[in-house]
Short mmCIF file of C-alpha atoms and ligand atoms in Angstrom, two decimals:
data_model
loop_
_atom_site.label_atom_id
_atom_site.label_comp_id
_atom_site.label_asym_id
_atom_site.label_seq_id
_atom_site.Cartn_x
_atom_site.Cartn_y
_atom_site.Cartn_z
CA MET H 3 0.00 0.00 0.00
CA PRO H 4 1.32 3.51 -0.74
CA ASP H 5 2.85 5.14 2.32
CA HIS H 6 2.84 8.92 2.67
CA SER H 7 4.16 9.17 6.24
CA ASN H 8 6.37 12.19 6.87
CA THR H 9 5.02 13.90 3.75
CA VAL H 10 3.56 17.38 3.78
CA ALA H 11 1.05 17.66 0.93
CA ILE H 12 -0.88 20.56 -0.53
CA VAL H 13 -4.09 19.54 -2.28
CA THR H 14 -5.75 22.40 -4.14
CA GLY H 15 -9.53 22.30 -4.40
CA ALA H 16 -9.59 19.95 -1.41
CA GLY H 17 -12.84 21.44 -0.15
CA HIS H 18 -15.05 19.28 -2.34
CA GLY H 19 -15.38 16.30 -4.66
CA ILE H 20 -12.21 14.70 -6.00
CA GLY H 21 -9.90 16.99 -3.98
CA ARG H 22 -11.59 15.99 -0.72
CA ALA H 23 -11.22 12.29 -1.60
CA ILE H 24 -7.53 12.84 -2.42
CA ALA H 25 -6.92 14.70 0.85
CA LEU H 26 -8.61 11.92 2.82
CA ARG H 27 -6.68 9.16 1.05
CA LEU H 28 -3.28 10.87 1.49
CA ALA H 29 -4.03 11.57 5.16
CA GLN H 30 -5.09 7.96 5.77
CA GLN H 31 -1.73 6.96 4.31
CA GLY H 32 0.19 9.23 6.67
CA ALA H 33 0.47 12.67 5.01
CA ALA H 34 -0.07 15.99 6.76
CA VAL H 35 -2.39 17.81 4.36
CA CYS H 36 -3.02 21.45 3.59
CA THR H 37 -6.49 21.80 2.07
CA MET H 38 -6.09 24.85 -0.16
CA ASP H 39 -9.34 26.13 -1.62
CA ILE H 40 -11.07 29.31 -2.69
CA ASN H 41 -13.96 28.26 -0.46
CA GLY H 42 -12.78 28.46 3.15
CA GLN H 43 -15.84 26.78 4.64
CA GLN H 44 -15.52 23.73 2.42
CA ALA H 45 -11.77 23.53 2.99
CA GLU H 46 -12.42 23.66 6.76
CA GLU H 47 -14.99 20.84 6.45
CA THR H 48 -12.42 18.62 4.74
CA ALA H 49 -9.75 19.52 7.30
CA ASN H 50 -12.17 18.67 10.13
CA LEU H 51 -12.89 15.27 8.56
CA LEU H 52 -9.13 14.62 8.55
CA ARG H 53 -8.63 15.85 12.12
CA LYS H 54 -11.58 13.78 13.41
CA SER H 55 -9.84 10.65 12.21
CA GLY H 56 -6.60 11.71 13.89
CA HIS H 57 -4.75 13.25 10.97
CA LYS H 58 -2.86 16.53 10.72
CA ALA H 59 -4.57 19.14 8.54
CA LEU H 60 -4.20 22.81 7.76
CA VAL H 61 -6.54 25.12 5.83
CA LYS H 62 -5.39 27.82 3.43
CA VAL H 63 -7.87 29.96 1.54
CA ALA H 64 -6.57 31.07 -1.85
CA ASP H 65 -7.79 31.60 -5.39
CA ILE H 66 -5.20 29.70 -7.42
CA ALA H 67 -5.62 32.24 -10.24
CA ASP H 68 -4.00 34.81 -7.91
CA PHE H 69 -0.24 34.13 -7.71
CA GLY H 70 0.26 36.40 -4.67
CA ALA H 71 -2.39 34.52 -2.68
CA VAL H 72 -0.91 31.13 -3.67
CA ASP H 73 2.64 32.22 -2.82
CA ARG H 74 1.55 33.43 0.64
CA ALA H 75 -0.42 30.24 1.31
CA VAL H 76 2.56 28.08 0.32
CA ALA H 77 4.95 30.07 2.57
CA GLU H 78 2.53 29.83 5.51
CA THR H 79 2.06 26.08 4.96
CA GLU H 80 5.82 25.52 4.98
CA ALA H 81 6.12 27.59 8.18
CA GLU H 82 3.31 25.66 9.90
CA LEU H 83 3.70 22.10 8.59
CA GLY H 84 7.24 21.96 7.18
CA ALA H 85 8.70 21.52 3.70
CA ILE H 86 6.16 20.57 1.06
CA GLY H 87 6.92 17.18 -0.47
CA LEU H 88 3.79 16.72 -2.56
CA LEU H 89 1.61 19.08 -4.58
CA VAL H 90 -1.67 17.86 -6.01
CA ASN H 91 -2.92 20.42 -8.51
CA ASN H 92 -6.59 19.49 -8.40
CA ALA H 93 -8.64 22.71 -8.23
CA GLY H 94 -10.51 23.43 -11.44
CA PHE H 95 -13.93 24.17 -12.86
CA THR H 96 -15.92 24.66 -16.02
CA ASP H 97 -19.24 26.30 -16.69
CA SER H 98 -18.76 27.85 -20.08
CA GLY H 99 -20.34 27.24 -23.44
CA ASP H 100 -19.02 26.53 -26.90
CA ILE H 101 -16.46 28.52 -28.87
CA ASP H 102 -18.81 31.12 -30.30
CA GLY H 103 -21.03 31.25 -27.19
CA ILE H 104 -18.43 31.83 -24.48
CA SER H 105 -17.70 35.38 -23.34
CA LEU H 106 -14.11 36.59 -23.42
CA ALA H 107 -14.21 37.03 -19.64
CA ASP H 108 -15.35 33.40 -19.15
CA TRP H 109 -12.66 32.10 -21.51
CA HIS H 110 -9.98 33.99 -19.59
CA ARG H 111 -11.27 32.87 -16.19
CA GLU H 112 -11.34 29.18 -17.22
CA VAL H 113 -7.78 29.36 -18.52
CA ASP H 114 -6.70 31.35 -15.46
CA VAL H 115 -8.03 28.80 -13.00
CA ASN H 116 -7.44 25.56 -14.93
CA LEU H 117 -4.00 26.28 -16.43
CA ASN H 118 -2.44 29.39 -14.88
CA GLY H 119 -3.60 28.28 -11.41
CA PRO H 120 -1.62 25.01 -11.45
CA TYR H 121 1.37 26.92 -12.86
CA HIS H 122 1.14 29.43 -9.97
CA CYS H 123 1.26 26.55 -7.49
CA LEU H 124 4.24 25.00 -9.29
CA ARG H 125 6.04 28.33 -9.37
CA ALA H 126 5.57 28.80 -5.63
CA ILE H 127 6.55 25.23 -4.66
CA LEU H 128 9.22 24.08 -7.14
CA PRO H 129 12.10 26.28 -5.86
CA GLY H 130 11.89 24.66 -2.41
CA MET H 131 11.65 21.15 -3.87
CA LYS H 132 14.62 21.87 -6.12
CA ALA H 133 16.72 23.14 -3.19
CA ARG H 134 15.91 19.97 -1.22
CA GLY H 135 16.49 17.70 -4.24
CA ARG H 136 13.14 15.93 -3.96
CA GLY H 137 9.43 16.40 -4.53
CA VAL H 138 6.39 14.99 -6.28
CA ILE H 139 3.66 16.69 -8.26
CA VAL H 140 0.42 15.21 -9.52
CA ASN H 141 -1.68 17.37 -11.84
CA ILE H 142 -5.36 16.63 -12.38
CA SER H 143 -6.06 17.10 -16.07
CA SER H 144 -8.98 15.38 -17.83
CA VAL H 145 -9.87 13.21 -20.80
CA ASN H 146 -10.93 16.61 -22.20
CA GLY H 147 -7.22 17.38 -22.49
CA VAL H 148 -6.75 14.79 -25.23
CA ARG H 149 -10.16 14.57 -26.97
CA PHE H 150 -13.02 16.98 -27.48
CA PHE H 151 -15.90 16.27 -25.08
CA GLY H 152 -17.28 19.84 -24.94
CA ASN H 153 -16.17 22.90 -22.91
CA PRO H 154 -13.41 24.20 -25.22
CA ALA H 155 -11.82 26.70 -22.81
CA TYR H 156 -11.60 24.10 -20.06
CA SER H 157 -10.36 21.50 -22.55
CA ALA H 158 -7.63 23.77 -23.92
CA ALA H 159 -6.45 24.46 -20.37
CA LYS H 160 -6.51 20.75 -19.46
CA ALA H 161 -4.47 20.00 -22.61
CA GLY H 162 -2.00 22.66 -21.46
CA ILE H 163 -1.59 20.88 -18.13
CA ILE H 164 -0.51 17.70 -19.91
CA ASN H 165 2.29 19.56 -21.67
CA LEU H 166 3.18 21.45 -18.49
CA THR H 167 3.50 18.08 -16.75
CA GLN H 168 6.00 16.97 -19.39
CA SER H 169 7.96 20.24 -19.07
CA VAL H 170 8.28 19.89 -15.31
CA ALA H 171 9.18 16.19 -15.55
CA SER H 172 11.88 16.97 -18.14
CA GLU H 173 13.35 20.07 -16.50
CA TYR H 174 13.22 18.91 -12.88
CA GLY H 175 13.91 15.18 -13.09
CA ARG H 176 17.60 15.88 -12.48
CA HIS H 177 16.61 17.59 -9.22
CA GLY H 178 14.83 14.50 -7.90
CA ILE H 179 11.37 15.83 -8.74
CA ARG H 180 8.68 13.74 -10.44
CA CYS H 181 5.61 15.18 -12.13
CA ASN H 182 2.69 13.21 -13.57
CA ALA H 183 -0.87 13.91 -14.67
CA VAL H 184 -4.11 12.04 -14.10
CA LEU H 185 -6.88 12.23 -16.73
CA PRO H 186 -10.25 11.38 -15.21
CA GLY H 187 -13.31 10.66 -17.33
CA SER H 188 -16.72 11.44 -15.84
CA VAL H 189 -16.48 11.44 -12.05
CA ARG H 190 -19.59 11.42 -9.87
CA THR H 191 -19.11 14.70 -7.96
CA LYS H 192 -21.47 17.53 -7.15
CA ASN H 193 -19.45 20.10 -9.08
CA ALA H 194 -21.40 22.95 -10.65
CA SER H 195 -21.51 21.54 -14.18
CA TRP H 196 -22.66 18.08 -13.03
CA GLU H 197 -25.30 19.68 -10.77
CA ILE H 198 -26.77 21.48 -13.80
CA ARG H 199 -26.82 18.26 -15.82
CA VAL H 200 -28.31 16.23 -12.95
CA ARG H 201 -31.06 18.83 -12.50
CA LYS H 202 -31.90 18.44 -16.21
CA ASP H 203 -31.71 14.63 -16.04
CA PRO H 204 -31.34 12.88 -12.66
CA ASP H 205 -30.35 9.72 -14.55
CA VAL H 206 -27.34 11.30 -16.29
CA PHE H 207 -24.61 9.19 -14.64
CA ARG H 208 -26.42 5.91 -15.38
CA LYS H 209 -26.93 6.97 -19.01
CA LEU H 210 -23.28 7.97 -19.33
CA ALA H 211 -22.12 4.59 -18.08
CA ARG H 212 -22.77 2.92 -21.46
CA TRP H 213 -19.92 4.96 -23.00
CA TYR H 214 -17.45 3.48 -20.52
CA PRO H 215 -16.08 0.00 -21.26
CA LEU H 216 -16.07 -0.74 -17.52
CA GLY H 217 -19.79 0.12 -17.43
CA ARG H 218 -19.75 2.89 -14.83
CA VAL H 219 -18.57 6.44 -14.27
CA ALA H 220 -15.77 7.01 -11.76
CA GLU H 221 -16.11 7.72 -8.06
CA PRO H 222 -13.77 10.36 -6.56
CA GLU H 223 -11.93 7.53 -4.76
CA ASP H 224 -10.93 6.00 -8.13
CA VAL H 225 -9.00 9.20 -8.87
CA ALA H 226 -7.63 9.39 -5.32
CA ASN H 227 -6.22 5.86 -5.67
CA ALA H 228 -4.33 6.83 -8.84
CA VAL H 229 -3.00 10.03 -7.26
CA SER H 230 -1.86 8.16 -4.15
CA PHE H 231 0.01 5.63 -6.29
CA LEU H 232 1.69 8.23 -8.54
CA ALA H 233 2.69 10.23 -5.47
CA SER H 234 4.21 7.22 -3.71
CA ASP H 235 7.64 5.59 -3.87
CA GLU H 236 5.96 2.71 -5.72
CA ALA H 237 5.95 5.07 -8.72
CA SER H 238 9.53 6.23 -8.18
CA TYR H 239 10.54 5.58 -11.82
CA ILE H 240 7.40 7.12 -13.34
CA THR H 241 7.49 10.72 -14.46
CA GLY H 242 5.98 12.78 -17.27
CA VAL H 243 3.06 10.41 -17.87
CA SER H 244 -0.61 11.20 -18.33
CA LEU H 245 -2.61 8.39 -16.78
CA PRO H 246 -6.24 8.10 -17.89
CA VAL H 247 -8.53 7.10 -15.02
CA ASP H 248 -11.47 6.75 -17.34
CA GLY H 249 -12.87 3.21 -17.24
CA GLY H 250 -11.47 2.70 -20.75
CA LEU H 251 -13.24 5.67 -22.40
CA LEU H 252 -10.18 6.73 -24.40
CA ALA H 253 -9.38 3.15 -25.40
CA GLY H 254 -12.14 2.88 -27.97
CA MET H 255 -15.59 3.82 -29.18
CA ASN H 256 -17.58 0.86 -27.93
CA VAL H 257 -20.98 2.51 -28.37
CA MET H 258 -20.19 3.21 -32.03
CA ILE H 259 -18.96 -0.35 -32.49
CA ASP H 260 -21.99 -1.88 -30.78
CA GLU H 261 -24.51 0.26 -32.63
CA PHE H 262 -23.05 0.59 -36.12
CA ILE H 263 -20.24 -1.83 -36.83
CA LEU H 264 -21.29 -5.08 -35.15
CA GLU H 265 -24.94 -4.51 -36.16
CA ALA H 266 -23.89 -4.33 -39.81
CA LYS H 267 -22.67 -7.94 -39.57
CA ASP H 268 -26.17 -9.25 -38.63
N1 NAD L 329 -15.92 15.55 -11.88
C1 NAD L 329 -15.50 15.19 -13.07
O1 NAD L 329 -16.23 14.53 -13.83
C2 NAD L 329 -14.10 15.52 -13.52
C3 NAD L 329 -13.62 14.88 -14.68
C4 NAD L 329 -12.32 15.17 -15.13
C5 NAD L 329 -11.54 16.08 -14.42
N2 NAD L 329 -12.03 16.68 -13.31
C6 NAD L 329 -11.17 17.63 -12.62
O2 NAD L 329 -11.01 17.25 -11.28
C7 NAD L 329 -10.84 18.41 -10.47
C8 NAD L 329 -11.87 18.41 -9.35
O3 NAD L 329 -13.17 18.35 -9.89
P1 NAD L 329 -14.46 18.10 -8.98
O4 NAD L 329 -15.48 17.49 -9.83
O5 NAD L 329 -14.07 17.46 -7.70
O6 NAD L 329 -14.90 19.62 -8.71
P2 NAD L 329 -15.66 20.27 -7.45
O7 NAD L 329 -16.31 21.51 -7.97
O8 NAD L 329 -16.50 19.26 -6.75
O9 NAD L 329 -14.45 20.68 -6.48
C9 NAD L 329 -13.52 21.61 -6.92
C10 NAD L 329 -12.94 22.34 -5.72
O10 NAD L 329 -12.00 23.30 -6.22
C11 NAD L 329 -12.24 24.55 -5.60
N3 NAD L 329 -11.88 25.63 -6.52
C12 NAD L 329 -12.51 25.99 -7.66
N4 NAD L 329 -11.91 27.06 -8.20
C13 NAD L 329 -10.85 27.37 -7.39
C14 NAD L 329 -9.87 28.39 -7.41
N5 NAD L 329 -9.86 29.31 -8.37
N6 NAD L 329 -8.93 28.39 -6.45
C15 NAD L 329 -8.94 27.47 -5.45
N7 NAD L 329 -9.88 26.50 -5.37
C16 NAD L 329 -10.82 26.46 -6.32
C17 NAD L 329 -13.75 24.57 -5.31
O11 NAD L 329 -14.07 25.49 -4.28
C18 NAD L 329 -13.99 23.11 -4.92
O12 NAD L 329 -13.79 22.90 -3.53
C19 NAD L 329 -10.96 19.61 -11.41
O13 NAD L 329 -9.69 20.02 -11.84
C20 NAD L 329 -11.74 19.04 -12.57
O14 NAD L 329 -11.48 19.73 -13.77
C21 NAD L 329 -13.29 16.43 -12.84
#
């Protein structure tokens, strides 16, 4: 089992959904976790869950799109918990429309949070990791980063994270730093875009399941398991990869095959 004892981790967006599951998993495996989130109440709720089960947790409120706020939060975390050994760049969102429907302001905000935000966290944390000669980063991208599944601003930013992951892995490997990305498919969270879809159709996750070779959408814990592995010493020779955690979605078009190709043979 992955062991994260003696690791100080920052998990961005740890106040909710996938980030909360990641924070819980890392804490269960020994990490002291800073739950960094724009929503202080949610970040506090996650930290309290960790503390109730006997784990060390710290809350920092920061908008990752604001480099100054991130830099301060990182410095305070290092002062209170010690040197940061693990960064999980998880915070992100989408609520925008298609290319001709999205406002310029919405495009900029999605890129600011989903791409510039993770870069801000890297920029604040990498110098310390480099000086110590060790560190691990896991970036949460998406299957949207490699195929078009809607939300173009979000998707462009998530594609950027994949390349950023490769840049960090290449430039910092010699300093003992590993950097990998995780690409979730549909994950059953209550994020704003899923809440809108669930309100329109309460059955949306069951209907989506047919597109996934494994026959279900992901739970946040499926992503947390992958993050925990990539962050652990068990992955000590893995860097620069983008790991789909997508039930096989990117592996093939099984709905197309079932409906059009196999049917044609009847
Ligand atoms: N849920 C999915 O289906 C899915 C699929 C692929 C990738 N992802 C990615 O996983 C990550 C988490 O998604 P989720 O579904 O758990 O979302 P969520 O909305 O449930 O949780 C996101 C958390 O990030 C925080 N956050 C948002 N903007 C922030 C900002 N600017 N600064 C700091 N914190 C901020 C929110 O307050 C919230 O606590 C995101 O990067 C998302 O793009 C999600």
